[in-house]
């Protein structure tokens, strides 16, 4: 089956290469909403700019309310932390070739934050849908309200801003770990032939240090799809060019503290629920004499590549229980691709998997990867899980197993990495017992939750809220489908079939990050900072501040979110961290 998929990619590669320039320089879609002419009546000058809240979304065709604008920005952060904010340009006149620049930040004495640590980018708009009163983002109907939503953080050098439009800007500062504590000042400069502005800002560096991302304890598991990268960039899967274009995309994930490698060991483990179907990284071949041969060459390349980037805690192999229970293999006798449909618990199923798992274990041990490889399943019934586990353990009793899905008490001690659905009732003592055994317990959101979530229509602060929620419920981290399951036109239209828009990806082609992903990473930083601060306060005996921190953490529960916007709870908690 891998041969078929490779051929299909080769066929489309020429057209994909022709479209690659469009992924780098692209035109946003027309705004489905009519221009808000009334909002522009307040403004008589050609153009304006200022800092705005990182929590606010601004419509492209509307002018902001003056009360939303600030002439300067004051931020706070620890050494080693990345902090960010938004600015906004809104204009009555078309501004051509707008450029953004920031020089080094000047701090106490002769200390500086280098220019290379500072990024100023334009934010681009993508089409999203709005769930309204729907109680789930799965199986959504056609015809939902749509609009453009600012999300993609672009790396383009300059940008033309159309008349009577608003354009968000993203300002990000990576504070060096060796920075001297104190206040650092700088200026965001906006320049074009028709408009120039200087927006001053300062960052207070607090005398505490956040470790580098590779040392974060947060168990982040966002699933990757290398096949999407190949399609978008018009390269042959698993070629040198494929690995080259993937590197900055996957390095960005490593820089967020990602722990797990997503490996597909069969063809289409998720029943075509992605625009780019996952191929099998293992070639299954039934020989003429009835024996089996397994080619691990692609699997090995992918795993080693990701480990070299620093993503190396678990290799999660999907899936022994695909959603359609279909298993493809190459039949040497007929030189054709064959399909087996088999249910866990049947003889056909066991015969298909037993030998492979035994052979796979030998290969993994030879590579030195056995103790970090999990046979992974996604939202499968308990009876199917038990049938699969019996085969796994008979193939090798030391195999590791992982699962994302409903909480099953009878399965929890069999799973080294267990992610339960949001609001699943898992006892706190179970999480503690698992942690004492070295087992990971996380939670996940998917299309099922209208909020909190990371859809392109979600309030930005919800992405940050998620990691505080993990801290509150004592989870080790968070899992999300998915990192880069890109749609047909991902930069301009984030909608995908009957899933809420943005459900299938968090970053964009061309190695562009997003507000959603940066806010998610922000929450992971907060998680690490809170754990460090908690231990520091316990050791120092500062019970008043410890009580304040614990109260801030306890606010991140589902019931509070129903009544209080995520941004309010997040900002209150961050104030405690940055005292």
Coordinates of C-alpha atoms in Angstrom, one line a residue:
X1 CA 0.0 0.0 0.0
X2 CA 3.0 2.3 0.6
X3 CA 3.9 1.9 -3.1
X4 CA 0.4 3.1 -4.1
X5 CA 0.5 6.1 -1.8
X6 CA 4.0 7.1 -3.0
X7 CA 2.8 6.9 -6.6
X8 CA -0.2 9.2 -5.8
X9 CA 2.1 11.7 -4.2
X10 CA 4.4 11.7 -7.3
X11 CA 1.5 12.3 -9.5
X12 CA 0.3 15.4 -7.6
X13 CA 3.8 16.6 -6.8
X14 CA 4.2 18.7 -10.0
X15 CA 1.0 20.6 -9.3
X16 CA 1.8 20.9 -5.7
X17 CA 5.2 22.5 -6.5
X18 CA 3.5 25.0 -8.8
X19 CA 1.3 25.9 -5.9
X20 CA 4.1 26.2 -3.3
X21 CA 4.7 29.9 -4.1
X22 CA 1.0 30.4 -3.2
X23 CA 1.7 28.9 0.2
X24 CA 4.5 31.5 0.7
X25 CA 2.8 34.5 -0.9
X26 CA -1.0 34.1 -0.7
X27 CA -4.1 36.3 -0.9
X28 CA -6.6 36.0 1.9
X29 CA -10.2 35.1 1.1
X30 CA -12.9 37.8 0.8
X31 CA -14.6 38.6 4.1
X32 CA -18.0 37.0 4.3
X33 CA -19.1 39.8 6.6
X34 CA -20.0 43.2 5.1
X35 CA -17.6 46.1 5.9
X36 CA -18.6 47.8 9.1
X37 CA -18.7 51.4 7.7
X38 CA -20.0 52.8 11.0
X39 CA -16.9 51.8 12.9
X40 CA -14.7 53.9 10.6
X41 CA -16.6 57.1 11.0
X42 CA -14.6 57.9 14.2
X43 CA -11.3 58.0 12.4
X44 CA -10.4 60.9 10.0
X45 CA -6.7 60.4 9.6
X46 CA -5.1 58.1 7.1
X47 CA -3.9 55.5 9.4
X48 CA -3.5 54.5 13.1
X49 CA -1.6 52.0 15.2
X50 CA -1.3 50.9 18.8
X51 CA -0.9 48.0 21.2
X52 CA -4.0 45.9 22.0
X53 CA -4.8 43.0 24.3
X54 CA -3.3 39.6 23.3
X55 CA -6.7 38.1 24.2
X56 CA -8.7 40.2 21.7
X57 CA -9.7 39.3 18.2
X58 CA -10.1 42.1 15.6
X59 CA -12.2 41.8 12.5
X60 CA -10.4 42.7 9.3
X61 CA -13.2 44.9 7.9
X62 CA -13.9 46.8 11.2
X63 CA -12.1 49.5 13.0
X64 CA -11.3 49.0 16.7
X65 CA -12.9 50.8 19.6
X66 CA -10.5 53.5 21.0
X67 CA -10.7 52.1 24.5
X68 CA -9.1 48.9 23.2
X69 CA -5.9 50.7 22.1
X70 CA -2.8 51.6 24.1
X71 CA 0.1 53.7 23.0
X72 CA 2.6 51.5 24.8
X73 CA 3.0 48.0 26.3
X74 CA 4.5 46.7 29.5
X75 CA 5.2 43.0 29.8
X76 CA 6.7 40.7 32.4
X77 CA 8.5 37.4 32.2
X78 CA 11.1 35.1 33.7
X79 CA 14.5 34.5 32.3
X80 CA 14.2 31.9 29.6
X81 CA 10.5 32.7 29.0
X82 CA 9.0 33.8 25.7
X83 CA 6.5 36.7 26.1
X84 CA 4.3 38.2 23.5
X85 CA 1.6 40.7 22.7
X86 CA -0.5 42.1 19.9
X87 CA -0.5 45.5 18.1
X88 CA -2.9 46.7 15.5
X89 CA -2.7 48.9 12.4
X90 CA -6.0 50.2 11.1
X91 CA -6.2 52.5 8.1
X92 CA -8.5 54.5 5.9
X93 CA -6.0 54.5 3.2
X94 CA -4.2 51.7 1.5
X95 CA -0.7 51.3 2.9
X96 CA 1.8 49.7 0.6
X97 CA 5.0 47.9 1.7
X98 CA 4.5 48.2 5.4
X99 CA 7.6 47.0 7.3
X100 CA 8.0 46.1 11.0
X101 CA 11.3 46.3 12.9
X102 CA 12.6 46.1 16.5
X103 CA 16.1 46.8 17.6
X104 CA 17.7 45.2 20.6
X105 CA 16.1 46.0 24.0
X106 CA 18.2 48.0 26.4
X107 CA 18.1 47.0 30.0
X108 CA 19.9 47.8 33.3
X109 CA 23.5 48.9 32.9
X110 CA 24.9 47.7 29.6
X111 CA 22.6 44.6 29.4
X112 CA 20.5 44.0 26.3
X113 CA 18.1 41.5 24.8
X114 CA 19.5 40.8 21.3
X115 CA 17.6 41.7 18.2
X116 CA 17.6 38.1 17.2
X117 CA 15.4 37.2 20.2
X118 CA 12.7 39.6 19.0
X119 CA 10.1 38.9 16.3
X120 CA 7.5 41.3 14.9
X121 CA 5.1 39.7 12.4
X122 CA 1.9 40.4 10.6
X123 CA -1.1 38.2 11.5
X124 CA -3.1 36.8 8.6
X125 CA -6.8 35.9 8.4
X126 CA -8.2 32.4 7.7
X127 CA -11.8 31.4 7.2
X128 CA -13.5 29.7 10.1
X129 CA -16.9 28.6 11.1
X130 CA -18.8 29.3 14.4
X131 CA -20.5 26.7 16.4
X132 CA -23.1 29.0 17.9
X133 CA -25.3 27.0 20.3
X134 CA -24.0 23.6 19.1
X135 CA -22.9 21.4 22.0
X136 CA -20.2 19.6 19.9
X137 CA -17.8 20.5 17.0
X138 CA -18.0 16.9 15.7
X139 CA -20.4 16.2 12.8
X140 CA -21.3 19.8 12.4
X141 CA -24.0 20.7 9.8
X142 CA -23.3 22.7 6.6
X143 CA -24.1 26.3 6.5
X144 CA -22.8 27.5 9.8
X145 CA -21.9 31.2 10.3
X146 CA -18.5 31.8 8.8
X147 CA -16.0 34.7 9.1
X148 CA -12.4 35.5 8.8
X149 CA -10.4 35.0 11.9
X150 CA -6.9 36.3 12.6
X151 CA -4.6 33.4 13.5
X152 CA -1.6 32.8 11.1
X153 CA 1.6 34.6 12.2
X154 CA 3.4 35.3 9.0
X155 CA 7.1 35.7 8.3
X156 CA 6.8 38.0 5.3
X157 CA 9.1 41.0 5.3
X158 CA 6.5 43.5 4.3
X159 CA 2.8 43.7 3.7
X160 CA 0.3 45.9 1.9
X161 CA -2.7 46.8 4.1
X162 CA -5.9 47.6 2.2
X163 CA -8.0 50.7 2.9
X164 CA -10.6 50.4 5.7
X165 CA -9.1 47.3 7.2
X166 CA -7.5 46.3 10.4
X167 CA -4.3 44.3 10.5
X168 CA -3.1 42.6 13.8
X169 CA 0.7 42.4 14.5
X170 CA 2.4 39.9 16.7
X171 CA 5.4 40.9 18.9
X172 CA 7.4 38.2 20.5
X173 CA 10.4 38.4 22.8
X174 CA 12.5 35.4 23.9
X175 CA 14.2 36.5 27.2
X176 CA 17.7 35.0 27.4
X177 CA 18.3 32.6 30.3
X178 CA 21.3 34.7 31.3
X179 CA 19.5 38.0 31.1
X180 CA 20.0 40.4 34.0
X181 CA 16.8 41.0 36.0
X182 CA 15.3 44.5 35.4
X183 CA 13.4 46.5 32.9
X184 CA 14.3 46.4 29.2
X185 CA 12.9 49.0 26.8
X186 CA 12.4 49.0 23.0
X187 CA 10.4 50.4 20.2
X188 CA 8.3 48.6 17.6
X189 CA 8.8 50.6 14.4
X190 CA 6.2 50.6 11.6
X191 CA 7.3 52.1 8.4
X192 CA 5.9 52.5 4.9
X193 CA 6.0 55.2 2.1
X194 CA 2.6 56.5 3.5
X195 CA 2.7 55.9 7.2
X196 CA 5.3 55.7 10.0
X197 CA 4.9 55.1 13.7
X198 CA 6.9 54.1 16.8
X199 CA 5.3 52.1 19.5
X200 CA 7.4 52.0 22.7
X201 CA 7.3 49.0 25.1
X202 CA 9.1 47.5 28.0
X203 CA 9.6 44.1 29.5
X204 CA 10.4 43.5 33.2
X205 CA 12.6 40.5 33.6
X206 CA 11.9 38.8 36.9
X207 CA 14.8 37.2 38.8
X208 CA 13.6 33.6 38.3
X209 CA 14.5 31.2 35.5
X210 CA 12.4 29.0 33.3
X211 CA 14.4 25.9 32.1
X212 CA 14.8 25.3 28.4
X213 CA 12.0 23.5 26.6
X214 CA 13.8 20.1 26.5
X215 CA 13.8 20.1 30.3
X216 CA 10.1 20.9 30.8
X217 CA 8.2 18.2 32.7
X218 CA 4.9 18.9 30.9
X219 CA 3.9 15.9 28.8
X220 CA 2.9 17.4 25.5
X221 CA 1.6 15.0 22.8
X222 CA 0.4 16.7 19.6
X223 CA 0.1 14.3 16.8
X224 CA 2.2 14.9 13.7
X225 CA 1.4 14.1 10.0
X226 CA 4.5 14.0 7.8
X227 CA 2.3 13.1 4.8
X228 CA 0.7 16.5 4.9
X229 CA 4.1 18.2 4.6
X230 CA 4.9 16.2 1.6
X231 CA 1.7 17.1 -0.2
X232 CA 1.8 20.8 0.5
X233 CA 5.4 21.2 -0.4
X234 CA 5.2 19.0 -3.5
X235 CA 8.0 16.6 -2.5
X236 CA 8.2 12.8 -2.6
X237 CA 7.4 11.3 0.8
X238 CA 10.6 10.3 2.7
X239 CA 12.9 11.9 0.3
X240 CA 15.8 14.2 1.4
X241 CA 13.7 17.1 0.3
X242 CA 10.8 15.9 2.5
X243 CA 13.0 15.8 5.6
X244 CA 14.5 19.1 4.8
X245 CA 11.1 21.0 4.5
X246 CA 9.8 19.2 7.6
X247 CA 12.7 20.2 9.9
X248 CA 11.6 23.7 10.9
X249 CA 8.0 22.6 11.3
X250 CA 8.9 19.7 13.7
X251 CA 11.7 21.7 15.4
X252 CA 9.0 24.3 16.3
X253 CA 7.1 21.4 18.0
X254 CA 10.2 20.3 19.9
X255 CA 10.6 23.9 21.1
X256 CA 7.2 23.7 22.7
X257 CA 8.3 20.7 24.7
X258 CA 6.8 17.9 22.6
X259 CA 7.5 14.5 24.1
X260 CA 6.0 11.9 21.7
X261 CA 6.6 10.8 18.1
X262 CA 3.5 9.9 16.1
X263 CA 4.2 6.8 14.0
X264 CA 1.7 5.1 11.7
X265 CA 2.5 1.3 11.5
X266 CA -0.5 0.5 9.3
X267 CA -2.1 2.4 6.4
X268 CA -4.9 4.8 7.3
X269 CA -5.4 4.2 11.1
X270 CA -8.0 6.9 11.3
X271 CA -10.3 5.9 8.5
X272 CA -9.6 8.9 6.2
X273 CA -10.5 11.5 8.8
X274 CA -7.7 13.6 7.5
X275 CA -7.2 15.3 4.1
X276 CA -3.8 13.5 3.8
X277 CA -4.2 9.9 4.7
X278 CA -1.5 8.4 6.9
X279 CA 0.5 5.8 5.0
X280 CA 2.1 2.9 6.8
X281 CA 5.7 3.5 7.9
X282 CA 6.1 -0.3 7.9
X283 CA 5.8 -2.2 4.7
X284 CA 3.9 -5.5 5.3
X285 CA 4.6 -8.2 2.8
X286 CA 3.1 -11.7 2.7
X287 CA 5.7 -13.9 1.0
X288 CA 4.9 -16.6 -1.6
X289 CA 5.6 -19.3 1.0
X290 CA 3.1 -17.8 3.4
X291 CA 5.6 -16.2 5.7
X292 CA 5.7 -12.5 6.5
X293 CA 8.4 -9.8 5.9
X294 CA 8.4 -6.3 7.4
X295 CA 10.3 -3.4 6.1
X296 CA 11.1 -0.9 8.8
X297 CA 13.2 1.5 6.8
X298 CA 10.8 4.4 6.7
X299 CA 9.8 3.9 10.3
X300 CA 13.5 4.0 11.3
X301 CA 14.2 7.2 9.3
X302 CA 11.2 9.0 10.8
X303 CA 11.9 8.0 14.4
X304 CA 15.6 8.8 14.2
X305 CA 14.8 12.1 12.5
X306 CA 12.4 13.2 15.3
X307 CA 14.7 12.0 18.0
X308 CA 17.5 14.0 16.6
X309 CA 15.2 17.0 17.0
X310 CA 14.8 16.2 20.7
X311 CA 11.4 14.5 20.6
X312 CA 12.3 11.2 22.2
X313 CA 10.2 10.2 25.2
X314 CA 7.8 7.8 23.5
X315 CA 7.3 6.5 20.0
X316 CA 3.5 6.0 19.8
X317 CA 2.7 3.5 17.1
X318 CA -0.8 3.7 15.6
X319 CA -2.8 1.5 15.5
X320 CA -3.6 -2.1 16.2
X321 CA -7.3 -1.1 16.3
X322 CA -7.9 1.3 13.4
X323 CA -11.3 2.9 13.2
X324 CA -12.4 0.8 10.2
X325 CA -10.6 -2.4 11.3
X326 CA -9.0 -2.6 7.8
X327 CA -5.5 -3.9 7.4
X328 CA -3.6 -3.6 4.1
X329 CA -0.5 -5.6 3.0
X330 CA 1.4 -6.5 -0.1
X331 CA 0.8 -10.1 -1.4
X332 CA 4.0 -11.3 -3.1
X333 CA 2.2 -14.3 -4.8
X334 CA -0.1 -12.0 -6.8
X335 CA 2.1 -8.9 -6.7
X336 CA -0.9 -6.9 -5.5
X337 CA -2.2 -5.0 -2.5
X338 CA -4.6 -7.0 -0.3
X339 CA -7.1 -6.0 2.4
X340 CA -8.0 -7.9 5.6
X341 CA -10.9 -6.9 7.7
X342 CA -10.6 -8.4 11.2
X343 CA -12.0 -7.7 14.6
X344 CA -9.9 -7.9 17.8
X345 CA -10.6 -11.3 19.4
X346 CA -10.9 -13.2 16.2
X347 CA -8.4 -15.8 14.9
X348 CA -7.8 -13.7 11.8
X349 CA -6.9 -10.7 13.8
X350 CA -4.5 -12.6 16.1
X351 CA -2.8 -14.3 13.1
X352 CA -2.2 -11.0 11.4
X353 CA -0.6 -9.3 14.4
X354 CA 1.1 -11.9 16.5
X355 CA 4.1 -12.6 14.2
X356 CA 4.5 -8.9 13.3
X357 CA 4.6 -7.8 17.0
X358 CA 7.2 -10.5 17.7
X359 CA 9.3 -9.3 14.8
X360 CA 8.8 -5.7 15.6
X361 CA 10.0 -6.2 19.2
X362 CA 13.2 -7.8 18.0
X363 CA 13.8 -4.9 15.6
X364 CA 13.1 -2.3 18.3
X365 CA 15.5 -3.9 20.7
X366 CA 18.2 -4.0 18.1
X367 CA 17.7 -0.2 17.5
X368 CA 17.6 0.4 21.3
X369 CA 14.0 1.8 21.1
X370 CA 12.0 -0.9 22.7
X371 CA 11.7 0.7 26.1
X372 CA 10.2 3.9 24.6
X373 CA 7.9 2.4 22.0
X374 CA 4.2 2.1 22.7
X375 CA 1.6 0.2 20.8
X376 CA -1.0 3.0 20.7
X377 CA -4.7 3.1 20.3
X378 CA -7.2 5.9 19.9
X379 CA -10.7 5.9 21.4
X380 CA -11.3 2.2 21.1
X381 CA -13.8 0.1 23.1
X382 CA -12.6 -1.7 26.2
X383 CA -13.3 -5.2 24.9
X384 CA -11.2 -4.5 21.8
X385 CA -8.4 -3.1 23.9
X386 CA -8.3 -6.2 26.1
X387 CA -8.2 -8.4 23.0
X388 CA -5.3 -6.4 21.5
X389 CA -3.4 -6.3 24.8
X390 CA -3.5 -10.1 25.1
X391 CA -1.8 -10.4 21.8
X392 CA 0.7 -7.6 22.5
X393 CA 1.8 -9.2 25.8
X394 CA 2.0 -12.6 24.3
X395 CA 4.3 -11.3 21.7
X396 CA 6.5 -9.7 24.4
X397 CA 5.4 -9.2 28.0
X398 CA 7.5 -6.0 28.2
X399 CA 5.8 -4.1 25.4
X400 CA 4.5 -0.7 26.4
X401 CA 0.9 0.3 25.5
X402 CA -0.7 3.7 25.3
X403 CA -4.2 5.0 24.7
X404 CA -6.3 8.2 24.3
X405 CA -9.9 7.8 25.1
X406 CA -12.5 7.2 27.7
X407 CA -11.3 6.4 31.2
X408 CA -11.5 2.6 31.9
X409 CA -10.5 1.7 35.5
X410 CA -9.6 -1.8 34.5
X411 CA -7.2 -0.6 31.8
X412 CA -5.3 2.2 33.6
X413 CA -2.6 0.0 35.1
X414 CA -1.9 -1.5 31.7
X415 CA -1.2 1.8 29.9
X416 CA 2.1 3.6 30.3
X417 CA 0.7 6.7 28.6
X418 CA -3.0 7.3 29.1
X419 CA -4.8 10.4 27.9
X420 CA -8.5 10.7 29.0
X421 CA -11.1 12.9 27.4
X422 CA -11.8 16.3 28.8
X423 CA -14.1 16.1 31.9
X424 CA -13.6 12.3 32.2
X425 CA -13.9 11.5 35.9
X426 CA -10.5 10.0 36.7
X427 CA -9.7 9.7 40.5
X428 CA -6.9 11.9 41.7
X429 CA -5.4 9.0 43.6
X430 CA -5.2 7.0 40.4
X431 CA -3.1 9.7 38.8
X432 CA -0.8 9.8 41.8
X433 CA -0.5 6.0 41.8
X434 CA 0.3 6.0 38.1
X435 CA 2.9 8.8 38.5
X436 CA 4.6 6.9 41.3
X437 CA 5.0 4.0 38.8
X438 CA 6.5 6.3 36.2
X439 CA 3.3 6.3 34.1
X440 CA 2.0 9.4 32.3
X441 CA -1.6 10.6 32.6
X442 CA -2.9 13.5 30.5
X443 CA -6.2 14.8 29.1
X444 CA -7.2 15.8 25.7
X445 CA -9.7 18.0 23.9
X446 CA -11.0 17.2 20.4
X447 CA -13.9 18.2 18.2
X448 CA -16.3 17.2 20.9
X449 CA -15.8 20.2 23.2
X450 CA -17.1 23.6 21.9
X451 CA -14.9 25.0 24.6
X452 CA -12.2 25.1 25.9
X453 CA -10.5 24.4 22.6
X454 CA -8.0 25.4 20.0
X455 CA -10.4 25.9 17.0
X456 CA -9.7 28.9 14.8
X457 CA -12.8 30.4 16.2
X458 CA -11.9 29.7 19.9
X459 CA -11.0 32.7 22.1
X460 CA -7.2 32.9 22.1
X461 CA -6.9 32.5 25.9
X462 CA -8.5 29.1 25.9
X463 CA -5.3 27.6 24.5
X464 CA -3.4 28.9 27.5
X465 CA -6.2 27.9 29.9
X466 CA -5.8 24.2 29.0
X467 CA -2.4 23.8 30.7
X468 CA -3.6 25.5 33.8
X469 CA -6.4 23.1 33.8
X470 CA -3.9 20.2 33.6
X471 CA -2.2 21.7 36.6
X472 CA -5.4 22.0 38.6
X473 CA -6.4 18.4 38.0
X474 CA -2.8 17.2 38.5
X475 CA -2.5 15.8 35.0
X476 CA 1.0 15.4 33.6
X477 CA 0.1 17.3 30.4
X478 CA -2.1 17.5 27.4
X479 CA -2.8 15.7 24.1
X480 CA -4.3 17.2 20.9
X481 CA -5.2 15.9 17.5
X482 CA -3.5 17.4 15.6
X483 CA -0.4 19.5 14.9
X484 CA -0.4 19.6 11.1
X485 CA -3.2 17.7 9.5
X486 CA -3.6 20.4 6.9
X487 CA -6.7 20.9 4.9
X488 CA -6.9 21.5 1.1
X489 CA -6.2 25.2 1.4
X490 CA -5.0 25.5 5.0
X491 CA -3.7 29.0 5.0
X492 CA -6.9 30.6 3.7
X493 CA -9.7 28.2 4.8
X494 CA -9.4 26.2 8.1
X495 CA -12.7 24.4 7.7
X496 CA -12.7 20.7 7.2
X497 CA -15.7 18.6 6.4
X498 CA -17.9 18.1 9.5
X499 CA -15.2 19.0 12.1
X500 CA -15.0 22.4 13.6
X501 CA -12.6 24.7 11.7
X502 CA -9.0 24.4 12.9
X503 CA -9.6 21.1 14.7
X504 CA -7.0 19.3 12.5
X505 CA -4.0 21.7 12.7
X506 CA -2.3 24.2 14.9
X507 CA 0.4 25.5 12.6
X508 CA 0.5 26.5 8.9
X509 CA 2.5 25.5 5.8
X510 CA 5.7 27.4 5.2
X511 CA 6.7 26.9 8.8
X512 CA 4.2 29.6 10.0
X513 CA 3.1 29.4 13.6
X514 CA -0.3 30.7 14.9
X515 CA -1.7 32.7 17.7
X516 CA -3.4 29.4 18.9
X517 CA -0.1 27.6 19.0
X518 CA 1.8 30.4 20.7
X519 CA -0.9 30.7 23.3
X520 CA -0.8 27.0 23.9
X521 CA 3.0 27.2 24.4
X522 CA 2.4 30.1 26.7
X523 CA 0.2 27.9 28.9
X524 CA 2.9 25.2 29.0
X525 CA 5.4 27.8 30.2
X526 CA 2.9 28.8 32.9
X527 CA 2.6 25.2 34.0
X528 CA 6.3 24.9 34.4
X529 CA 6.6 28.3 36.2
X530 CA 3.8 27.4 38.6
X531 CA 5.4 24.1 39.6
X532 CA 8.7 25.8 40.2
X533 CA 7.1 28.6 42.2
X534 CA 5.0 26.2 44.2
X535 CA 8.1 24.3 45.3
X536 CA 10.0 27.5 46.0
X537 CA 7.2 28.8 48.2
X538 CA 6.9 25.5 50.1
X539 CA 10.7 25.5 50.9
X540 CA 10.7 29.2 51.9
X541 CA 7.6 28.8 54.1
X542 CA 5.8 31.7 52.4
X543 CA 2.3 30.3 53.1
X544 CA 0.5 33.4 52.1
X545 CA 1.8 33.5 48.6
X546 CA 1.5 29.7 48.3
X547 CA -2.2 30.0 49.3
X548 CA -2.6 32.7 46.7
X549 CA -1.0 30.5 44.0
X550 CA -3.1 27.4 44.9
X551 CA -6.3 29.5 44.8
X552 CA -5.3 30.8 41.3
X553 CA -4.8 27.2 40.1
X554 CA -8.1 26.0 41.5
X555 CA -10.0 28.5 39.3
X556 CA -9.2 26.4 36.2
X557 CA -12.1 24.1 36.3
X558 CA -14.9 23.4 33.9
X559 CA -17.6 25.1 36.0
X560 CA -15.7 28.3 36.4
X561 CA -15.1 28.4 32.6
X562 CA -18.9 28.3 32.0
X563 CA -19.2 31.6 33.9
X564 CA -15.9 33.4 33.5
X565 CA -14.0 34.0 30.2
X566 CA -10.7 32.1 30.0
X567 CA -8.8 35.4 29.6
X568 CA -9.9 36.6 33.0
X569 CA -8.8 33.5 34.8
X570 CA -5.6 33.3 32.9
X571 CA -4.6 36.9 33.5
X572 CA -5.3 36.7 37.2
X573 CA -3.2 33.6 37.5
X574 CA -0.3 35.0 35.5
X575 CA -0.2 38.0 37.8
X576 CA 0.5 35.7 40.7
X577 CA 3.3 34.0 38.8
X578 CA 5.0 37.2 37.9
X579 CA 5.0 39.0 41.2

